[in-house]
PDB file of C-alpha atoms and ligand atoms in Angstrom:
ATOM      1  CA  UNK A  25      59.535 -50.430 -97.598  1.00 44.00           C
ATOM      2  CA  UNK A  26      60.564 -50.733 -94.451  1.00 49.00           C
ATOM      3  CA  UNK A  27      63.788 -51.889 -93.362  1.00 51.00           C
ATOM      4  CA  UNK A  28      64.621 -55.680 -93.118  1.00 50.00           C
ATOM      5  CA  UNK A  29      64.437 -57.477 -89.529  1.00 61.00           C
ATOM      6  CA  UNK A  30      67.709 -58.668 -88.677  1.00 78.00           C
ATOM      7  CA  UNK A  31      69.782 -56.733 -91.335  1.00 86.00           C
ATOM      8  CA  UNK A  32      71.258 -53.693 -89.039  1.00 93.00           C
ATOM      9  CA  UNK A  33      71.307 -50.802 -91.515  1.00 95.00           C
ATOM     10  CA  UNK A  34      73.130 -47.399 -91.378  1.00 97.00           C
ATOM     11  CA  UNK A  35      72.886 -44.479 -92.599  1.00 97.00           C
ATOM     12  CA  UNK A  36      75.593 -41.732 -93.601  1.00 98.00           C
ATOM     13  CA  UNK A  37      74.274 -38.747 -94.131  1.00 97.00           C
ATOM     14  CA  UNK A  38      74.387 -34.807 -94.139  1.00 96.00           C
ATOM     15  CA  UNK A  39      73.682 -32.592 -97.293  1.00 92.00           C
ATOM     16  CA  UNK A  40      77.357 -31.144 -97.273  1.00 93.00           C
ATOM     17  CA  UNK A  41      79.255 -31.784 -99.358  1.00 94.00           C
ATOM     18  CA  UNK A  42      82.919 -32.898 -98.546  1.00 95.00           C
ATOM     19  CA  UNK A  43      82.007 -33.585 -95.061  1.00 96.00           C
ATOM     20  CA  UNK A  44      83.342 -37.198 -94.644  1.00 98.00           C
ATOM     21  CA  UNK A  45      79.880 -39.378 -94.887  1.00 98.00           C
ATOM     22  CA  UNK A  46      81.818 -41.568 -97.939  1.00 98.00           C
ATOM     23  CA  UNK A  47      84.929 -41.635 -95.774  1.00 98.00           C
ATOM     24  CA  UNK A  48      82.794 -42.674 -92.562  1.00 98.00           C
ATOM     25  CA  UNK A  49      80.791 -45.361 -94.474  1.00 98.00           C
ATOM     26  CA  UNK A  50      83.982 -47.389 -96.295  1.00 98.00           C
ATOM     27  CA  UNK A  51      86.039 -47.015 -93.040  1.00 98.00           C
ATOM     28  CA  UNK A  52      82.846 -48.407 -90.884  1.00 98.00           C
ATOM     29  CA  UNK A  53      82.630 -51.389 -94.067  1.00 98.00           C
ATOM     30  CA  UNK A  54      86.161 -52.243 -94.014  1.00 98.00           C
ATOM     31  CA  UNK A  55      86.049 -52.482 -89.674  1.00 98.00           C
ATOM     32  CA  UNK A  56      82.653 -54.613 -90.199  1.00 98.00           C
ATOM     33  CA  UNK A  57      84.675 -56.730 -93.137  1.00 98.00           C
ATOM     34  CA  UNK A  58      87.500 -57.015 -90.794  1.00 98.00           C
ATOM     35  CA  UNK A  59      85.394 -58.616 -88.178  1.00 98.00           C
ATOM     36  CA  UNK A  60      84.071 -61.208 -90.241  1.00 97.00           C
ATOM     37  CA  UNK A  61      80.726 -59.317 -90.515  1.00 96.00           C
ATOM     38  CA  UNK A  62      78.432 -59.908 -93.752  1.00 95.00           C
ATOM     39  CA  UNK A  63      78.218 -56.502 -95.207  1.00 95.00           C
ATOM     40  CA  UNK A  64      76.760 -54.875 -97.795  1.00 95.00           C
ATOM     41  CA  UNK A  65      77.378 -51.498 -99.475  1.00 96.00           C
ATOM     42  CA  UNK A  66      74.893 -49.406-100.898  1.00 95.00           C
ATOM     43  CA  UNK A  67      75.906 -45.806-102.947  1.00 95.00           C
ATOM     44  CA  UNK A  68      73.349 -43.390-102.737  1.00 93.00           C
ATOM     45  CA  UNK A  69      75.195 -41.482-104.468  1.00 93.00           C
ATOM     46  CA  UNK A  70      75.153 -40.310-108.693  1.00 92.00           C
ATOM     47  CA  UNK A  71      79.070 -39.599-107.997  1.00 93.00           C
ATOM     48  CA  UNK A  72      79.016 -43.450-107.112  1.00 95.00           C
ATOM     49  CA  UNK A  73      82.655 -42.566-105.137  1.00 96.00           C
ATOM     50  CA  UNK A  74      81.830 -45.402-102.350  1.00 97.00           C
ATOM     51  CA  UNK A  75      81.728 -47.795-105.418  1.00 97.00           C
ATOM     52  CA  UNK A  76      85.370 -46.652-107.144  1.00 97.00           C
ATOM     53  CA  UNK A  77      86.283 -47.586-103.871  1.00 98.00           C
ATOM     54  CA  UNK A  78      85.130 -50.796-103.470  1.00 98.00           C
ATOM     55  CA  UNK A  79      85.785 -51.375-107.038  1.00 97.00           C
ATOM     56  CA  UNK A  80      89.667 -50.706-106.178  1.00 98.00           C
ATOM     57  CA  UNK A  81      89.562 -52.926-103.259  1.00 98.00           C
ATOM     58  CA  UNK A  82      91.590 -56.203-103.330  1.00 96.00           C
ATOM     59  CA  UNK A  83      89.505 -58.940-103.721  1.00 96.00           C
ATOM     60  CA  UNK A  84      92.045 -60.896-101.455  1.00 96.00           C
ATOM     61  CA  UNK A  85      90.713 -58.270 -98.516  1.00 97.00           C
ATOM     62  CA  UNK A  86      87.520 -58.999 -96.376  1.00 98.00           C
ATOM     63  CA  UNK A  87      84.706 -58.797 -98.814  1.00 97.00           C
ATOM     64  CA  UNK A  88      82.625 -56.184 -98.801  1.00 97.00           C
ATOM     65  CA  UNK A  89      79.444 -56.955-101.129  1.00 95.00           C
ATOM     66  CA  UNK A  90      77.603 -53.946-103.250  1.00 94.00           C
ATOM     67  CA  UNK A  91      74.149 -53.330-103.502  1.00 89.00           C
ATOM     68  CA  UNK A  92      72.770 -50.806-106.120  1.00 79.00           C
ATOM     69  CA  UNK A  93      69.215 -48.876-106.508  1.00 67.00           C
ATOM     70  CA  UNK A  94      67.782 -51.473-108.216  1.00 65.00           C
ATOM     71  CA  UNK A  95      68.689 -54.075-105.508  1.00 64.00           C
ATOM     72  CA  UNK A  96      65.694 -52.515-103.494  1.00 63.00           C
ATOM     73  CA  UNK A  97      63.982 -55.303-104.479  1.00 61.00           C
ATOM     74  CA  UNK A  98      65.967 -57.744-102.639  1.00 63.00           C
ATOM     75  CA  UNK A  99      65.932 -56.315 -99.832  1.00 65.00           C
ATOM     76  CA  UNK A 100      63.800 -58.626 -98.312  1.00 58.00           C
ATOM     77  CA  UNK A 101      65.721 -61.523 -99.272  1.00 64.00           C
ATOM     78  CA  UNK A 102      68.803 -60.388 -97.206  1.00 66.00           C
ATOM     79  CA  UNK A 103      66.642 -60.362 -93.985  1.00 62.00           C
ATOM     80  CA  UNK A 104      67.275 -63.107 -91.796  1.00 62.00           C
ATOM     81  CA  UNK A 105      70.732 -62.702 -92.591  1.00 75.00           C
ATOM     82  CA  UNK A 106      72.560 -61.024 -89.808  1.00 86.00           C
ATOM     83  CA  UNK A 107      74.271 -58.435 -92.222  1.00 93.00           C
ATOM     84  CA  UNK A 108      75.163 -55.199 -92.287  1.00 96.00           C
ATOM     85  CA  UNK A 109      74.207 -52.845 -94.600  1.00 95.00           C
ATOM     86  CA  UNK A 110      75.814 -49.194 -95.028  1.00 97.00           C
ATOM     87  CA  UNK A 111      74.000 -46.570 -96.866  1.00 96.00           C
ATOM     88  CA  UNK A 112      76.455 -43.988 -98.019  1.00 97.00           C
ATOM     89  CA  UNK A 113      74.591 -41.000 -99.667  1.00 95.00           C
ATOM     90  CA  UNK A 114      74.641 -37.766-101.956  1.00 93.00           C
ATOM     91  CA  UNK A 115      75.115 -34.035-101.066  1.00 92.00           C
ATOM     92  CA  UNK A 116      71.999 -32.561-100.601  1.00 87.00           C
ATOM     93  CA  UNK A 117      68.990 -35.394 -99.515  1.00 88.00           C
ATOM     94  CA  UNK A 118      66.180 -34.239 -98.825  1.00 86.00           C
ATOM     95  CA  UNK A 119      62.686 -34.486 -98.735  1.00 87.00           C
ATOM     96  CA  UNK A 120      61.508 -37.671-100.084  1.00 89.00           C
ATOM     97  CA  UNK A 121      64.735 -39.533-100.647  1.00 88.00           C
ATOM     98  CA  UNK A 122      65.550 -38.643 -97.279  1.00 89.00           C
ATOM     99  CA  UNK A 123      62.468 -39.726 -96.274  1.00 90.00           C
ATOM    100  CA  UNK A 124      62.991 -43.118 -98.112  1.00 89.00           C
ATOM    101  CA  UNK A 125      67.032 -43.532 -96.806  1.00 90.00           C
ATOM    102  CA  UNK A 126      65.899 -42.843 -92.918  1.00 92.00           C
ATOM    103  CA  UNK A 127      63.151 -45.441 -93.380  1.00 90.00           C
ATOM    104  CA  UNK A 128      65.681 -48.296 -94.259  1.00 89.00           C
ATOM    105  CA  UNK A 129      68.044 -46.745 -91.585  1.00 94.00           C
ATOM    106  CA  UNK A 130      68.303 -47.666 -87.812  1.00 94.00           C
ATOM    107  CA  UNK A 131      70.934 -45.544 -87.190  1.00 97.00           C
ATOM    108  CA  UNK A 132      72.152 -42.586 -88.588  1.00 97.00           C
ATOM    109  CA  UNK A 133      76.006 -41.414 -88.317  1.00 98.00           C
ATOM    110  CA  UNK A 134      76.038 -37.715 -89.567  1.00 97.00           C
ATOM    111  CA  UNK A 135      79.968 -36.561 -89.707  1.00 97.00           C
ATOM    112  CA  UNK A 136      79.918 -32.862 -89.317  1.00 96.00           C
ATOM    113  CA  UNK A 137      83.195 -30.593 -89.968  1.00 94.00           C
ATOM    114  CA  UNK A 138      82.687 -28.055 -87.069  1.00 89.00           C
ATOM    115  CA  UNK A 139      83.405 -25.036 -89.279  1.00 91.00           C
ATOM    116  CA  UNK A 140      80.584 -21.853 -89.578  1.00 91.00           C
ATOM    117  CA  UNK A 141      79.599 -23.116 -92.525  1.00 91.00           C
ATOM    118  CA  UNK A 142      79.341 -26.731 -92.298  1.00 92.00           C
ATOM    119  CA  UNK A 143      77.083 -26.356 -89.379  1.00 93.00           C
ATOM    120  CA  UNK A 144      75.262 -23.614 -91.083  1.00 92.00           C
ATOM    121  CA  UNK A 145      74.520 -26.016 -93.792  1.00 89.00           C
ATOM    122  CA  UNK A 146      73.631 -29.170 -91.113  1.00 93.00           C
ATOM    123  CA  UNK A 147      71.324 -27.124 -89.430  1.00 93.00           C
ATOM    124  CA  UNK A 148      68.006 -27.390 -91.804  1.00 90.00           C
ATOM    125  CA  UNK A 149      69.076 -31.487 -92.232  1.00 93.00           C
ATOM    126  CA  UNK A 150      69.104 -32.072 -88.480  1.00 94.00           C
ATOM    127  CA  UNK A 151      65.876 -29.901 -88.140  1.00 93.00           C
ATOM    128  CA  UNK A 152      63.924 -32.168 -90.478  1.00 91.00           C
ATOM    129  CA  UNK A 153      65.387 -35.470 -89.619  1.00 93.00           C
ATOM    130  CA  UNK A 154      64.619 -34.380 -86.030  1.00 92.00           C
ATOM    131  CA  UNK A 155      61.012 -34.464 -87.415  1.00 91.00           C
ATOM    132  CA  UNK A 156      60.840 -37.620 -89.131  1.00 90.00           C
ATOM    133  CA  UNK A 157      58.557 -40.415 -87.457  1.00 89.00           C
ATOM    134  CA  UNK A 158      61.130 -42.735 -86.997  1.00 89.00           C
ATOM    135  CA  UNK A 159      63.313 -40.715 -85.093  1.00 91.00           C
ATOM    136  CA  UNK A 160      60.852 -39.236 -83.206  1.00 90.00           C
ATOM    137  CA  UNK A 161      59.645 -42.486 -82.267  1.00 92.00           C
ATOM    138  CA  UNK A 162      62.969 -43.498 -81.353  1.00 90.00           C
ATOM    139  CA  UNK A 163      62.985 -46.621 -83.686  1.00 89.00           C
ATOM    140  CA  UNK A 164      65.960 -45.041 -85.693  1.00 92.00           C
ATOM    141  CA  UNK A 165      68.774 -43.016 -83.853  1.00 95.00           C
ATOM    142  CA  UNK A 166      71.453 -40.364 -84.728  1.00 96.00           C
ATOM    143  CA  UNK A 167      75.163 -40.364 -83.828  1.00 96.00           C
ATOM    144  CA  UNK A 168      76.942 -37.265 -84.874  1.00 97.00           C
ATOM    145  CA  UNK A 169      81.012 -37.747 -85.909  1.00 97.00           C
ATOM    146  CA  UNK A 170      83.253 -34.706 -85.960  1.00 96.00           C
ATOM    147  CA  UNK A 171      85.161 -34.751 -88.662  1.00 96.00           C
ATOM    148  CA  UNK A 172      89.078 -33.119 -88.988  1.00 96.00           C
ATOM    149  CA  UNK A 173      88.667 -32.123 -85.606  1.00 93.00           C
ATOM    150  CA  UNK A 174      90.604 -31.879 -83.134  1.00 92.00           C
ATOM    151  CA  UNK A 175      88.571 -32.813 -79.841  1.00 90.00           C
ATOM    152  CA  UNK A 176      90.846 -29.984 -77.785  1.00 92.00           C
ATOM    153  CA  UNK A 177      89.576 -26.999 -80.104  1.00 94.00           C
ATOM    154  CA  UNK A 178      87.054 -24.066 -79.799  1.00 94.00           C
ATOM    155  CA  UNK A 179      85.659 -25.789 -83.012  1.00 93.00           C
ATOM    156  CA  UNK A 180      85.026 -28.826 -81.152  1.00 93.00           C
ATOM    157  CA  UNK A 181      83.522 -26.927 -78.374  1.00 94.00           C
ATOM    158  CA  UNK A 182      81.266 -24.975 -80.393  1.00 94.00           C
ATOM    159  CA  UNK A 183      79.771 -27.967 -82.199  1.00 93.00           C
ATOM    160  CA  UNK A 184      78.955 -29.791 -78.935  1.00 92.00           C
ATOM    161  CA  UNK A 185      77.385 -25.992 -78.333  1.00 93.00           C
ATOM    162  CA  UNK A 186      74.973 -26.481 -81.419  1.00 93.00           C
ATOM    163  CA  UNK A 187      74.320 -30.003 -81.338  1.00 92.00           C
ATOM    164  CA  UNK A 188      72.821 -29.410 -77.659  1.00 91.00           C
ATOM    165  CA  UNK A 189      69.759 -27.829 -78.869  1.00 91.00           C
ATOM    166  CA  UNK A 190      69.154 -31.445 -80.692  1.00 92.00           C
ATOM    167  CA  UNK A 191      70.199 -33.504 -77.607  1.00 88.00           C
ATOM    168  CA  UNK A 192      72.859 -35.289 -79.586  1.00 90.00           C
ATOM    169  CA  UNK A 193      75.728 -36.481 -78.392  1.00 86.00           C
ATOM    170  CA  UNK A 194      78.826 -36.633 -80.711  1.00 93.00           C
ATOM    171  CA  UNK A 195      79.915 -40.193 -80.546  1.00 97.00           C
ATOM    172  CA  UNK A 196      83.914 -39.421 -81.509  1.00 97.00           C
ATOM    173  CA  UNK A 197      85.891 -37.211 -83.281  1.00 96.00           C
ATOM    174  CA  UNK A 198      88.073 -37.947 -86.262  1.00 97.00           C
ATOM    175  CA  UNK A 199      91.314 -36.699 -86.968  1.00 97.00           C
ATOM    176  CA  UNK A 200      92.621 -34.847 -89.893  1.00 97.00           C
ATOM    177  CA  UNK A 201      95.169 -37.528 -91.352  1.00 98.00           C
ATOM    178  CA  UNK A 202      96.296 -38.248 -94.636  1.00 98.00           C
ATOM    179  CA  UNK A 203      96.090 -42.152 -93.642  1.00 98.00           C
ATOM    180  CA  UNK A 204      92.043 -41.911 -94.425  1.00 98.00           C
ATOM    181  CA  UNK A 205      93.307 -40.324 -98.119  1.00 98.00           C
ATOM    182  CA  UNK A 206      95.871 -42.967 -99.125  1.00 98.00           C
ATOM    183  CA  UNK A 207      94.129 -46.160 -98.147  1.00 98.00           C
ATOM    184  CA  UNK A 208      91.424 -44.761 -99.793  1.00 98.00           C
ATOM    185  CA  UNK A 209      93.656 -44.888-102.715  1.00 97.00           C
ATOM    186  CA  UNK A 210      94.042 -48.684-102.507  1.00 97.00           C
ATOM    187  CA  UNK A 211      90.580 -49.156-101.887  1.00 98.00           C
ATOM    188  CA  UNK A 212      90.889 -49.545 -97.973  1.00 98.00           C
ATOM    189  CA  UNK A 213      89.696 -48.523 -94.856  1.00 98.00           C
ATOM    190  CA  UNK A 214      92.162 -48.116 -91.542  1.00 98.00           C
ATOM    191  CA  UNK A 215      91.229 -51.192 -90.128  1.00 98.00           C
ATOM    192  CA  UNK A 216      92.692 -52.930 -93.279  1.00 98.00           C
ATOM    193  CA  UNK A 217      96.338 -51.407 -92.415  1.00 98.00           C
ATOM    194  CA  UNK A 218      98.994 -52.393 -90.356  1.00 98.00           C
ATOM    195  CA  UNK A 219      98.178 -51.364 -86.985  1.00 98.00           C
ATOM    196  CA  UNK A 220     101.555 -49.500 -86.344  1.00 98.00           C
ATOM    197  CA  UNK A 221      99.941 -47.387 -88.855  1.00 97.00           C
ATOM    198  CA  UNK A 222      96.592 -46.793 -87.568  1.00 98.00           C
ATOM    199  CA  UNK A 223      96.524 -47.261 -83.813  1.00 98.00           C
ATOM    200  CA  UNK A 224      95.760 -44.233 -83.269  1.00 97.00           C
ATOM    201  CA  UNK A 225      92.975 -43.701 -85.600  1.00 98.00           C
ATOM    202  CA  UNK A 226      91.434 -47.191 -84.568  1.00 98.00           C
ATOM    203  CA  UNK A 227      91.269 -45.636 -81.481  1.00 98.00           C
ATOM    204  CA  UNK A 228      88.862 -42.804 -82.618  1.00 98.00           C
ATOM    205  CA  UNK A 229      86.801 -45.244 -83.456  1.00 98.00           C
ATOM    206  CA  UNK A 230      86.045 -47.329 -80.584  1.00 98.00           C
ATOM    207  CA  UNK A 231      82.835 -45.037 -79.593  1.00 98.00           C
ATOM    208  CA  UNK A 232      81.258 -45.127 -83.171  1.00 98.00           C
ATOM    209  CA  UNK A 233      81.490 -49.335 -83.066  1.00 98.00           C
ATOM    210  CA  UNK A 234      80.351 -49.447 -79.695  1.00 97.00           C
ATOM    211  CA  UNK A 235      77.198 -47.279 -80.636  1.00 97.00           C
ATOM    212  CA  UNK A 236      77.030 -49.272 -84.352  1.00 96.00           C
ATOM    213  CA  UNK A 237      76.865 -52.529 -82.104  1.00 94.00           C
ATOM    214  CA  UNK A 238      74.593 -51.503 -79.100  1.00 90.00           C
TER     215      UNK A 238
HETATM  216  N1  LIG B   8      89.476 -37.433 -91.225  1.00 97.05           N
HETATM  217  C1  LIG B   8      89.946 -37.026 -92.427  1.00 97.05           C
HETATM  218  N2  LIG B   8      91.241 -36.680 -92.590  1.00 97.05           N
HETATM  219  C2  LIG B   8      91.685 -36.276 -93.786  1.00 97.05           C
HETATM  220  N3  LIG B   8      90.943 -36.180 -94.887  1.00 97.05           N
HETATM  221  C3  LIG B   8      89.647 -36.502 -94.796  1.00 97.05           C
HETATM  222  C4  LIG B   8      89.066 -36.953 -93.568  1.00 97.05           C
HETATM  223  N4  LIG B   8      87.753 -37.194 -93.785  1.00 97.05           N
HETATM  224  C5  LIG B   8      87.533 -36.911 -95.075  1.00 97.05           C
HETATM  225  N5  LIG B   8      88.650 -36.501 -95.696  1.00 97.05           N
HETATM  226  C6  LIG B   8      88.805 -36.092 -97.109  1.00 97.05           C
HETATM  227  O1  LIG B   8      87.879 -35.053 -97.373  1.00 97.05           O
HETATM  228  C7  LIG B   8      87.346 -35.188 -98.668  1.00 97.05           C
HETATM  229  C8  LIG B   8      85.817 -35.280 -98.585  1.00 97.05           C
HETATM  230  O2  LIG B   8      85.470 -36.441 -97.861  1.00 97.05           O
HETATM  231  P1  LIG B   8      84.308 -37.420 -98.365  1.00 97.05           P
HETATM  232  O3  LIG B   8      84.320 -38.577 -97.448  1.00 97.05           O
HETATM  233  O4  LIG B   8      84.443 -37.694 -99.822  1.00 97.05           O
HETATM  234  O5  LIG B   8      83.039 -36.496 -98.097  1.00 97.05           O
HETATM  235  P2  LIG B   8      81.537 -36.612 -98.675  1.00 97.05           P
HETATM  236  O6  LIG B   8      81.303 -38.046 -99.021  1.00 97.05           O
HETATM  237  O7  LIG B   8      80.683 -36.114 -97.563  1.00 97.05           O
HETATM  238  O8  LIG B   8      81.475 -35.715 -99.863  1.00 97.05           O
HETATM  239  C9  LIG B   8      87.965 -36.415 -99.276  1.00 97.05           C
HETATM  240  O9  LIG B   8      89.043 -36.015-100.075  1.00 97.05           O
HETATM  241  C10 LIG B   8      88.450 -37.206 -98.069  1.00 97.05           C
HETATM  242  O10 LIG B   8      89.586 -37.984 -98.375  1.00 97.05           O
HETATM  243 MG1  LIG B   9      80.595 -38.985-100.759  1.00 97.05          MG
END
């Protein structure tokens, strides 16, 4: 299947584990809620945490709409619709689910904690998603987030070092902040808080919406 005209869908993805794509995806939801955007939320993954989430989120907040696996089907019928939808996935894709996700992408935000081993473990993802058609045919395209990082660091430096080989760019980075934990809590993103609170955080964003919108 490919995916639906008119339905702009992302992608969070990177085989790590504990990298940030479930915090990326409900924080990018709860901005695209926040703006009055339709969108939709779709948990790729068994550990269904984007879900608890959303399952703990007011319903007196901007909605945010699930879809599940078996809502593949209906795909289709969403097109025409304007909406957003954000695919939040599992540790480890590959091969043919990968495959399947990047199809139904057209963009791809990959959060990446710039430690040795996070980047050790990105490598072989970014390698084959290099390879896939779509991206190499530059219908779907990759934005890179670093994640707990402070953009002043050697770590910060070195993973603009590796991503060069790939000719990414990384869009922003995020800060380490206990603000992402505790709205998680309540089922929120940042841009469902108080801005005294998260100003600054909003802030890191700006480059990610700007490249989610272009
Ligand atoms: N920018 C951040 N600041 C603080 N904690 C974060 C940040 N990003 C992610 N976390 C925390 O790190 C843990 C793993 O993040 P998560 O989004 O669940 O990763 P993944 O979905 O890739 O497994 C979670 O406890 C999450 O709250
Ligand atoms: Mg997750």
């Amino acid at each position: 299947m490919k995916n639906a005209d008119n339905m702009r869908a992302i992608l969070v993805a990177n085989p790590k584990g504990g990298c940030g794509k479930t915090t990326l995806a409900v924080n990018l939801a709860s901005y695209l809620a926040n703006q009055n955007e339709r969108v939709y939320l779709w948990d790729l993954d068994r550990q269904r945490s984007a879900l608890e989430w959303l399952n703990l989120r007011p319903a007196s907040f901007p909605a945010i709409r699930r879809l599940d696996q078996q809502d593949d089907t209906h795909l289709p019928k969403l097109k025409g619709d304007g909406a957003w939808m954000i695919l939040d996935s599992a540790a480890g894709l590959h091969g043919k689910n990968l495959a399947h996700a990047v199809r139904l992408a057209h963009k791809i935000l990959v959060p990446v904690q710039p430690s040795a081993f996070d980047m050790a473990a990105t490598q072989d993802f970014l390698d084959g998603l290099m390879e896939e058609k779509a991206v190499r045919k530059h219908r779907t395209f990759i934005g890179v987030v670093g994640m707990r990082v402070d953009p002043r660091t050697r770590a910060a430096t070195t993973l603009e070092q590796f991503l060069q080989q790939y000719d990414l760019p990384v869009l922003t980075y995020l800060r380490d902040t206990m603000v992402y934990v505790n709205a998680a809590f309540a089922g929120e993103g940042i841009f469902d808080l108080p801005h005294y609170v998260s100003d600054r955080d909003r802030e890191q964003w700006g480059p990610v919406i700007e490249w989610v919108r272009e």
